[in-house]
CSV table of C-alpha atoms and ligand atoms in Angstrom, one decimal:
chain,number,residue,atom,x,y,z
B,1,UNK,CA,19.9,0.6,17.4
B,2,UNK,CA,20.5,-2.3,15.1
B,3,UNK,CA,17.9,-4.9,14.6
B,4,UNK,CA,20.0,-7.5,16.5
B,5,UNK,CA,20.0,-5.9,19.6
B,6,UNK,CA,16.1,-6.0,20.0
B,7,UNK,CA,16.4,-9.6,19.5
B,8,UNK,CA,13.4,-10.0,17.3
B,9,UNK,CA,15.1,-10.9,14.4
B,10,UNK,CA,15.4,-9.3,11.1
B,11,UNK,CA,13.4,-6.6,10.9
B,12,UNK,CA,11.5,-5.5,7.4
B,13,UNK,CA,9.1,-2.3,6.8
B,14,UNK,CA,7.1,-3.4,4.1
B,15,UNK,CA,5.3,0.0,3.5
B,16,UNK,CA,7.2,2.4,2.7
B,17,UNK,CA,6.9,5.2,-0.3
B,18,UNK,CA,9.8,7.1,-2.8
B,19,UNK,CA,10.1,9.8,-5.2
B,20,UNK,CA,12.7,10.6,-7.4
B,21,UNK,CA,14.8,13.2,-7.5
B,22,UNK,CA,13.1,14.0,-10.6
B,23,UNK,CA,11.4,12.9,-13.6
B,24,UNK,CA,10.8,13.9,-17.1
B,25,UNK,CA,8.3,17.1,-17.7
B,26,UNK,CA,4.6,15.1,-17.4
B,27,UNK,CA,2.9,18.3,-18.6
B,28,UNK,CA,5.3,19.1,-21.5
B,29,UNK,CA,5.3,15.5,-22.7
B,30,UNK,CA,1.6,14.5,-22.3
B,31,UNK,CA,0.7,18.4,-23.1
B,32,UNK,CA,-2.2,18.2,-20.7
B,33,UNK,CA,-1.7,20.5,-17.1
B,34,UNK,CA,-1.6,18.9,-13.9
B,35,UNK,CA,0.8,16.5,-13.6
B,36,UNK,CA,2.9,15.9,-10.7
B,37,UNK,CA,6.0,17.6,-10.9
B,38,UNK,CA,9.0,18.6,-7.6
B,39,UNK,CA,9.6,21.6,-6.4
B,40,UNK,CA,13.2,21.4,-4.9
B,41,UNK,CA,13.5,23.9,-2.0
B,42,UNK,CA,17.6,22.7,-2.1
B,43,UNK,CA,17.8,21.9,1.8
B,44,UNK,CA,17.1,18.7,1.0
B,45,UNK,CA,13.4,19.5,1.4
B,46,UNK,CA,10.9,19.7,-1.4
B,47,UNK,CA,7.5,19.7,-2.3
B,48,UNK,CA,5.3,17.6,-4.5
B,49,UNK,CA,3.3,19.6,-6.4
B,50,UNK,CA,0.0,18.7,-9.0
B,51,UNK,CA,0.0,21.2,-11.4
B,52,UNK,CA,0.1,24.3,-9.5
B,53,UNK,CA,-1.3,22.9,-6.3
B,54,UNK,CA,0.6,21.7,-3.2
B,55,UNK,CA,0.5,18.2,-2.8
B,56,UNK,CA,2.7,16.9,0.0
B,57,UNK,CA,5.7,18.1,1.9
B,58,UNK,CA,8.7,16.1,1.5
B,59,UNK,CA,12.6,15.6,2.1
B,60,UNK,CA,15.4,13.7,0.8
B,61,UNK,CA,14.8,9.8,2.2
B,62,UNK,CA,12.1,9.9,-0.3
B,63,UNK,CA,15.4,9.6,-3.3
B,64,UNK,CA,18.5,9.8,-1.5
B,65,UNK,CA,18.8,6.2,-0.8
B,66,UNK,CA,22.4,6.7,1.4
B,67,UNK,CA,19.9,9.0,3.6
B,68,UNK,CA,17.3,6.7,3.5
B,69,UNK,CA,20.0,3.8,4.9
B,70,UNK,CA,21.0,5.8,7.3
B,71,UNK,CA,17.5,6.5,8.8
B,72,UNK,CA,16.7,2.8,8.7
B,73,UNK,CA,19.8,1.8,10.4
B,74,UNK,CA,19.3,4.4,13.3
B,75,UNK,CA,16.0,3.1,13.7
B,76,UNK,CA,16.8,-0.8,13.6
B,77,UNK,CA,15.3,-1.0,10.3
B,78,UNK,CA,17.0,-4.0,7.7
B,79,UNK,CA,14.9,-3.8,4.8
B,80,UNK,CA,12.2,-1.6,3.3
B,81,UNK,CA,9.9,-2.3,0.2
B,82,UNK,CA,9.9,0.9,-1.5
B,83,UNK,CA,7.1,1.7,-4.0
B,84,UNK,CA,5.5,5.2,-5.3
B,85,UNK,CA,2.6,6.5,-4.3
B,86,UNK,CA,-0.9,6.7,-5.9
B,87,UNK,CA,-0.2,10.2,-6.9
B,88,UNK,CA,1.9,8.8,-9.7
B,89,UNK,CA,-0.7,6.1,-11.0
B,90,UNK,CA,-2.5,8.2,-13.6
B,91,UNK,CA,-5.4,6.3,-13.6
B,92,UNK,CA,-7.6,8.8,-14.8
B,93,UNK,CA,-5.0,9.9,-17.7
B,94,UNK,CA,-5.0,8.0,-20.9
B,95,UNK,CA,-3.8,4.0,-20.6
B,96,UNK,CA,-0.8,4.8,-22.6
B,97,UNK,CA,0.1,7.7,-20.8
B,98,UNK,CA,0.1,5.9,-17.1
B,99,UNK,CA,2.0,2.8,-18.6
B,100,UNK,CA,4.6,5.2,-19.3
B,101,UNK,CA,4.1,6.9,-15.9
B,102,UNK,CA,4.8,3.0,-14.6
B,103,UNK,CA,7.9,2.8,-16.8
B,104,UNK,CA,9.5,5.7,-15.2
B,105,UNK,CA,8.6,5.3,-12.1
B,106,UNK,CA,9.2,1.2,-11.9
B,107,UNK,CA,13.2,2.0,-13.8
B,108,UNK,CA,13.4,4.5,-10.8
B,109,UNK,CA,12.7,2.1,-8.2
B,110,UNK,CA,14.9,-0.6,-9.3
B,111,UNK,CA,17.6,2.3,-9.6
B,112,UNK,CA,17.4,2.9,-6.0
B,113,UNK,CA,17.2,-0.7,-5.0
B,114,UNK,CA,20.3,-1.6,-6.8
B,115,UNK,CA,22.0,0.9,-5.5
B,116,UNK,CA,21.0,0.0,-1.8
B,117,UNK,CA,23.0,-3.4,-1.3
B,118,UNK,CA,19.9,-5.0,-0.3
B,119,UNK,CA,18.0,-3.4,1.8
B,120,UNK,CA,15.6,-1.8,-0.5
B,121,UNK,CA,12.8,-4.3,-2.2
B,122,UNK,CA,10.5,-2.7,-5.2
B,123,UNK,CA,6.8,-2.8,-5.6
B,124,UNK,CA,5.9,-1.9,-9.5
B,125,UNK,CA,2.9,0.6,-10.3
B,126,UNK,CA,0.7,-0.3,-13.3
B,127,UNK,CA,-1.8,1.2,-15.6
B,128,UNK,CA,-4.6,-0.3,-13.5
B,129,UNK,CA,-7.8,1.4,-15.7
B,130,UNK,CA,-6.6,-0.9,-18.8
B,131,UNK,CA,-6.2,-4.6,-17.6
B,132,UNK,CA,-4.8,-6.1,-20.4
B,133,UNK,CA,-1.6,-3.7,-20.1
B,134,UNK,CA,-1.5,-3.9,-16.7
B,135,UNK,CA,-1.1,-7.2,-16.8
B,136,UNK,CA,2.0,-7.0,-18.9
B,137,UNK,CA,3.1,-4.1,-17.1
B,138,UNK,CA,3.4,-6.4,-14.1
B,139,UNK,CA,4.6,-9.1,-15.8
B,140,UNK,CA,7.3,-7.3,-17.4
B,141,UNK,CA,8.1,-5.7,-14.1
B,142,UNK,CA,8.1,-9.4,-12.3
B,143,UNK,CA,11.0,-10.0,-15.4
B,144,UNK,CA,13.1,-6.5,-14.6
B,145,UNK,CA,13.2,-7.8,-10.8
B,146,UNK,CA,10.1,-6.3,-9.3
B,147,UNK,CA,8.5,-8.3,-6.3
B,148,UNK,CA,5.4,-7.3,-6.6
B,149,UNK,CA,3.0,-4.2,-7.6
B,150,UNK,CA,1.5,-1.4,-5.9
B,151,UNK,CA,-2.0,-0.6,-7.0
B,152,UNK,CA,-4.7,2.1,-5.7
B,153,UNK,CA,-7.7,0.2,-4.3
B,154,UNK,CA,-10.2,1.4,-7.0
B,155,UNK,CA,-10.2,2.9,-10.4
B,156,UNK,CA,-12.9,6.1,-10.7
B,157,UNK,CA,-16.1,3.9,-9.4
B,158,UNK,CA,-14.9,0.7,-10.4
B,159,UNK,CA,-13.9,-1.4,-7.0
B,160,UNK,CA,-11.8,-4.7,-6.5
B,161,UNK,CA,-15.0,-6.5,-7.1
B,162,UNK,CA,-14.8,-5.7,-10.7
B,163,UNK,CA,-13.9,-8.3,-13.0
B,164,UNK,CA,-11.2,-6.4,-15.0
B,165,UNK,CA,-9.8,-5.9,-11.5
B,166,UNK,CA,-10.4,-10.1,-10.5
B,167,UNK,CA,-8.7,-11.2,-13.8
B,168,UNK,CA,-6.0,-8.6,-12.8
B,169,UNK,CA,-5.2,-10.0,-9.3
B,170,UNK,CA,-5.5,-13.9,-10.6
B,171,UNK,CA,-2.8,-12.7,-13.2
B,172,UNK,CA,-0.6,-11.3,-10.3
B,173,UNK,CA,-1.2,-14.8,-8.4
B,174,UNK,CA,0.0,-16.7,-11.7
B,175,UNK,CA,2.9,-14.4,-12.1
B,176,UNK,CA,4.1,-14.5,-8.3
B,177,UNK,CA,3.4,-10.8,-8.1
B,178,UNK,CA,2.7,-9.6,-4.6
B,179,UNK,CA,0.0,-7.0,-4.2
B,180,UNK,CA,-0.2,-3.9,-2.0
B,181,UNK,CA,-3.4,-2.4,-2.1
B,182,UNK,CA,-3.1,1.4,-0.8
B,183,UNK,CA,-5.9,3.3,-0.8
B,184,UNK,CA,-6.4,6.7,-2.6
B,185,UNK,CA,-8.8,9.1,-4.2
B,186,UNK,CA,-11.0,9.3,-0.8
B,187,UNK,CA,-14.5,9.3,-1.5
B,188,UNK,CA,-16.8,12.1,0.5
B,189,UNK,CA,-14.3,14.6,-0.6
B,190,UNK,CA,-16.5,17.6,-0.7
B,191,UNK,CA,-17.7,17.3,3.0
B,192,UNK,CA,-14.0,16.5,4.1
B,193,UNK,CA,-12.3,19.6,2.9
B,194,UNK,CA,-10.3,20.4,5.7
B,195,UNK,CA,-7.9,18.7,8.7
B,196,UNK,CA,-7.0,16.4,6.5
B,197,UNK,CA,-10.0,14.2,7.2
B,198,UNK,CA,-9.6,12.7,3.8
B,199,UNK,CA,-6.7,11.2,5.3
B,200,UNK,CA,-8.4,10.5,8.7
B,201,UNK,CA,-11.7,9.1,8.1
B,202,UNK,CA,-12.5,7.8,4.4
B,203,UNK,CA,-8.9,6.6,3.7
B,204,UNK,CA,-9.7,3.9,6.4
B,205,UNK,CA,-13.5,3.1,4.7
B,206,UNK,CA,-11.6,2.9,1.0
B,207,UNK,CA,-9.5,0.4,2.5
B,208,UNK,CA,-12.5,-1.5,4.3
B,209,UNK,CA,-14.1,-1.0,1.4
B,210,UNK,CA,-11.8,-2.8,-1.0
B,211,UNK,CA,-11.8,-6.0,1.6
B,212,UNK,CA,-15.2,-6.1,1.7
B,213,UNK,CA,-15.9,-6.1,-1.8
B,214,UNK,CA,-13.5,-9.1,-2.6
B,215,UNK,CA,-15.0,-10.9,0.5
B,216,UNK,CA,-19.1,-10.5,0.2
B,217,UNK,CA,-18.6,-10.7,-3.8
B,218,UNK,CA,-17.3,-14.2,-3.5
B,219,UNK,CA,-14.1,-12.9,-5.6
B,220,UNK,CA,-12.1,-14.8,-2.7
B,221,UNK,CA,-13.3,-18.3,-3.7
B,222,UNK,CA,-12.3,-17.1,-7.3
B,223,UNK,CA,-9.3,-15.6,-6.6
B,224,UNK,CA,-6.3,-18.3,-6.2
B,225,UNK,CA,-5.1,-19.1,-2.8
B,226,UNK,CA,-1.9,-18.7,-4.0
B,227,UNK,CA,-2.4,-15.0,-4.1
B,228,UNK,CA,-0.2,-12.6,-1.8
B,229,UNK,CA,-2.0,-9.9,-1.2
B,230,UNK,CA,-1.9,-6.9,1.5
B,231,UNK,CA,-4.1,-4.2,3.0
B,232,UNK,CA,-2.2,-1.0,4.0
B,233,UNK,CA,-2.8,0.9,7.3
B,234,UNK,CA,-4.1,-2.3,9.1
B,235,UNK,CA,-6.8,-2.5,7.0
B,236,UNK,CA,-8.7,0.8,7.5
B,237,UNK,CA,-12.0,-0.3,9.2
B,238,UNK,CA,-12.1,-3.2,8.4
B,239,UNK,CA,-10.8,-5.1,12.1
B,240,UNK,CA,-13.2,-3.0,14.2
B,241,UNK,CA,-15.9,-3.7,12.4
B,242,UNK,CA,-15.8,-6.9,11.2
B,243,UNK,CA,-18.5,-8.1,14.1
B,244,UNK,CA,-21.1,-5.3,12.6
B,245,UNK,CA,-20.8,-7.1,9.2
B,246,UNK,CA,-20.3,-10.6,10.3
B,247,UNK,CA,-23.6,-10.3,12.0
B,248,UNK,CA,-25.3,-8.5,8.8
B,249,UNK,CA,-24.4,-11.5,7.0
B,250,UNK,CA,-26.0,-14.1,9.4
B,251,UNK,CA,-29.0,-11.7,9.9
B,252,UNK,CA,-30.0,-10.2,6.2
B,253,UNK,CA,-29.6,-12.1,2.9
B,254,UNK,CA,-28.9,-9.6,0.7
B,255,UNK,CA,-25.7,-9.2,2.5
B,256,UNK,CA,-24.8,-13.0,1.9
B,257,UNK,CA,-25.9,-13.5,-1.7
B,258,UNK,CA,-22.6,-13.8,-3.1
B,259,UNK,CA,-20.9,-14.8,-0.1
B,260,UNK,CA,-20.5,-18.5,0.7
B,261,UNK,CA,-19.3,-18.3,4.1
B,262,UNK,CA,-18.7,-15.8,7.2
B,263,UNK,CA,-17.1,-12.8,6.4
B,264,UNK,CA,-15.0,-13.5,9.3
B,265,UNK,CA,-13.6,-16.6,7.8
B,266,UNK,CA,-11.8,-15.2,5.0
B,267,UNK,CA,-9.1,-13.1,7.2
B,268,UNK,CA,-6.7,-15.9,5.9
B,269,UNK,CA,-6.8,-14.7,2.5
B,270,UNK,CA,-4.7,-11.2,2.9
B,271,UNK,CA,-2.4,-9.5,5.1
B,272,UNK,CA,-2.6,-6.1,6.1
B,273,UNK,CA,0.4,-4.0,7.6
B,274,UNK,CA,0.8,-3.1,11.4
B,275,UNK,CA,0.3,1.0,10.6
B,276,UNK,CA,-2.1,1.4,13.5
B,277,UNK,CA,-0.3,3.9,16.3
B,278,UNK,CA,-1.6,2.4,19.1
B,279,UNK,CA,-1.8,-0.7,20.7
B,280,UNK,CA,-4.8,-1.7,21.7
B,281,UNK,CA,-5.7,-1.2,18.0
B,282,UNK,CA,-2.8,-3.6,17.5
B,283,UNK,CA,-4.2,-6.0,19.7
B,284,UNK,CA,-7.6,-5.5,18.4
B,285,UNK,CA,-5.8,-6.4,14.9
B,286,UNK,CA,-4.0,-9.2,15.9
B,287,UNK,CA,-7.2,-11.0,17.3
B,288,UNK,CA,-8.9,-10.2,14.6
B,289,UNK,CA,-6.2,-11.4,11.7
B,290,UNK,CA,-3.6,-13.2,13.6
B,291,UNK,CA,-0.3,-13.0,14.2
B,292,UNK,CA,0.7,-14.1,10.8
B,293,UNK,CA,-1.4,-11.7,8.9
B,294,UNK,CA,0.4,-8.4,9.9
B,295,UNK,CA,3.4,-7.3,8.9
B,296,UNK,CA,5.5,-3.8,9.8
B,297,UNK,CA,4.5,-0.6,7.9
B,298,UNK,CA,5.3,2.4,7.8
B,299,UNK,CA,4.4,4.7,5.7
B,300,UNK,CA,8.1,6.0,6.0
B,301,UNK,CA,9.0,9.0,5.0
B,302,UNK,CA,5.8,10.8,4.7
B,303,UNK,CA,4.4,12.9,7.9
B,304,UNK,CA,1.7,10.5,8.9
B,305,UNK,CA,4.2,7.4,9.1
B,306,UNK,CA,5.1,6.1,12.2
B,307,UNK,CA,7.5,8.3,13.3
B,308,UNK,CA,9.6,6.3,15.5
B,309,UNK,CA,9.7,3.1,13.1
B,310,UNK,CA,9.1,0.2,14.5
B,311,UNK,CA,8.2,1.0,18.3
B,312,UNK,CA,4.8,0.1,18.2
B,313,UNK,CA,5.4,-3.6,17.7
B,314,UNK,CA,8.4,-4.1,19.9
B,315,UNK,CA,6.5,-2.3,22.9
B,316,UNK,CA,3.0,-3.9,22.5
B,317,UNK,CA,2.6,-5.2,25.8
B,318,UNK,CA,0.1,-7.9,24.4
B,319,UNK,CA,2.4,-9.3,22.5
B,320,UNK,CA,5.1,-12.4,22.8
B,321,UNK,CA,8.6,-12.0,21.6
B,322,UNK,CA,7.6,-14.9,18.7
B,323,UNK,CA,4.5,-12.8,17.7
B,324,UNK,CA,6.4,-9.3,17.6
B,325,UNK,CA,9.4,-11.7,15.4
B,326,UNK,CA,7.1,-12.6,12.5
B,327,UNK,CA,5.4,-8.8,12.4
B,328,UNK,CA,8.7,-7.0,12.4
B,329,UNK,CA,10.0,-9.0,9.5
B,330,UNK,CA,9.0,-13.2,9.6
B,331,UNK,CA,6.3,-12.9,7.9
B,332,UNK,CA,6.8,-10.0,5.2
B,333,UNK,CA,9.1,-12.7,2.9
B,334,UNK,CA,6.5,-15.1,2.9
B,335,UNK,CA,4.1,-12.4,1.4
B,336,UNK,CA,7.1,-11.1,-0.9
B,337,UNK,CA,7.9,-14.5,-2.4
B,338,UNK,CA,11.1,-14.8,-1.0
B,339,UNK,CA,10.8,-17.7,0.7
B,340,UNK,CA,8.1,-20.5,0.8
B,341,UNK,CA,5.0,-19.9,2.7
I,1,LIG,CO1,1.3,4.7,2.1
């Protein structure tokens, strides 16, 4: 199906993850174990592994970019933003050490982009536990044709509250970076250590959590306007239970200390993507943020993506042909800079 048939116009999937092929020896060049490394199974399959331990089962859309096209096109899709994944930050490593993690992995992205006639976009990593190099990092990355930067939503216990992480995000605003905030490192791992619940239940509070600590910390009103910055996964908790904290804010002060003004009223700072898989969370999402707040994601090509890309939004049956237009790929430029909001 191409993305004129459905009528909706072009059609962008803003979340979306690579690897390489490969990449230098982490282990052997740091000399400290447990590094992410690939372990090629040669049927175009492979597995990400962490020092000895399996990470994540993958396949070749991940770096073949000709096999990526060709999944996008069978599946309507015009252009993807491609960026790594948190597993590749290094946060916890040395500074130096995850600013050359960003080096590699940033030069690989814009390798696949360029070789993709368009239809892949690049996100930059950076070395997010050292905010004066990230900063560069970012900057520099904004100069080698980056549109933006994908960072993990906190670094150990410090959260997007944190005014390294503030002075971070107003730098992105200044620079024109956009920001996709993906969570990671799940918190409650010990009592989550099977069924991937990690995955299932506090990957959605990280994300909530991140929102909520730049909303009732009054980062917001110090943050720039002019900021272009999204939410992955819809969000996490955050729509459903936006009343419960809404009405904590009018009830109990120590919830509105730092927080001029509703909770509620501050869903026209960010986006967040439309990977939901199902629609009356869509619908929940789209009352809660608007239709120009969400924009297609994926999560292509990992297992939990959504599978058949783009079928959620085209089949909500809540949704207008105009509204299911600006998630499926009007409003993604605005958020990527390439065009004015
Ligand atoms: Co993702």
């Amino acid at each position: 199906m191409s993305s004129e048939s459905s009528g909706l116009g072009p059609v962008i999937d803003m979340h979306t993850h690579f690897f390489p092929e490969n990449w230098p020896d982490l282990a052997e060049k740091f000399g400290t174990p447990d590094w992410p490394w690939m372990k090629h199974h040669g049927d175009g399959k492979a597995t990400v592994m962490v020092g000895e331990k399996e990470f994540r089962p993958i396949y070749d859309a991940c770096w073949d970019v000709s096999r990526r096209i060709e999944e996008m096109d069978q599946h309507g899709v015009d252009k993807q933003v491609i960026c790594s994944t948190p597993v590749l930050f290094a946060y916890r490593r040395p500074a130096d050490q995850s600013a050359e993690c960003a080096y590699i992995f940033n030069n690989a992205a814009l390798e696949m982009c360029g070789g993709s006639g368009g239809r892949l976009l690049p996100l930059a990593q950076v070395p997010l536990q050292d905010i004066d190099l990230a900063c560069k990092v970012v900057s520099r990355a904004m100069e080698d044709g980056h549109l933006g930067v994908q960072i993990g939503n906190h670094v150990n216990d410090i959260d997007m509250d944190d005014e390294g992480l503030i002075t971070f995000l107003q730098h992105c605003a200044e620079v024109g970076a956009a920001v996709l905030v993906h969570p990671w490192d799940m918190m409650g791992g010990n009592r989550m250590k099977k069924y991937m619940l990690p995955w299932l239940v506090a990957m959605a509070a990280e994300t909530q959590l991140s929102i909520l600590s730049l909303i009732l910390s009054g980062a917001f009103e110090r943050i720039p306007k002019s900021l272009r910055i999204c939410f992955a996964h819809g969000g996490g908790s955050f729509a459903f239970l936006l009343g419960r904290v809404d009405n904590a804010w009018r009830e109990r002060d120590i919830v509105r200390v730092d927080c001029l003004n509703p909770p509620s009223s501050y869903v026209d700072r960010f986006y967040v993507d439309s990977a939901v898989f199902n629609h009356d969370a869509l619908e929940l999402l789209t009352k809660v943020m608007g239709e120009d707040r969400i924009m297609f994601g994926t999560d292509y090509p990992f297992p939990l993506g959504e599978i058949q890309m783009g079928e959620l939004i085209r089949t909500a049956p809540t949704l207008n042909d105009s509204a299911k237009a600006k998630m499926l790929g009007g409003n993604a430029p605005a958020w990527l800079g390439l065009e004015a909001a």
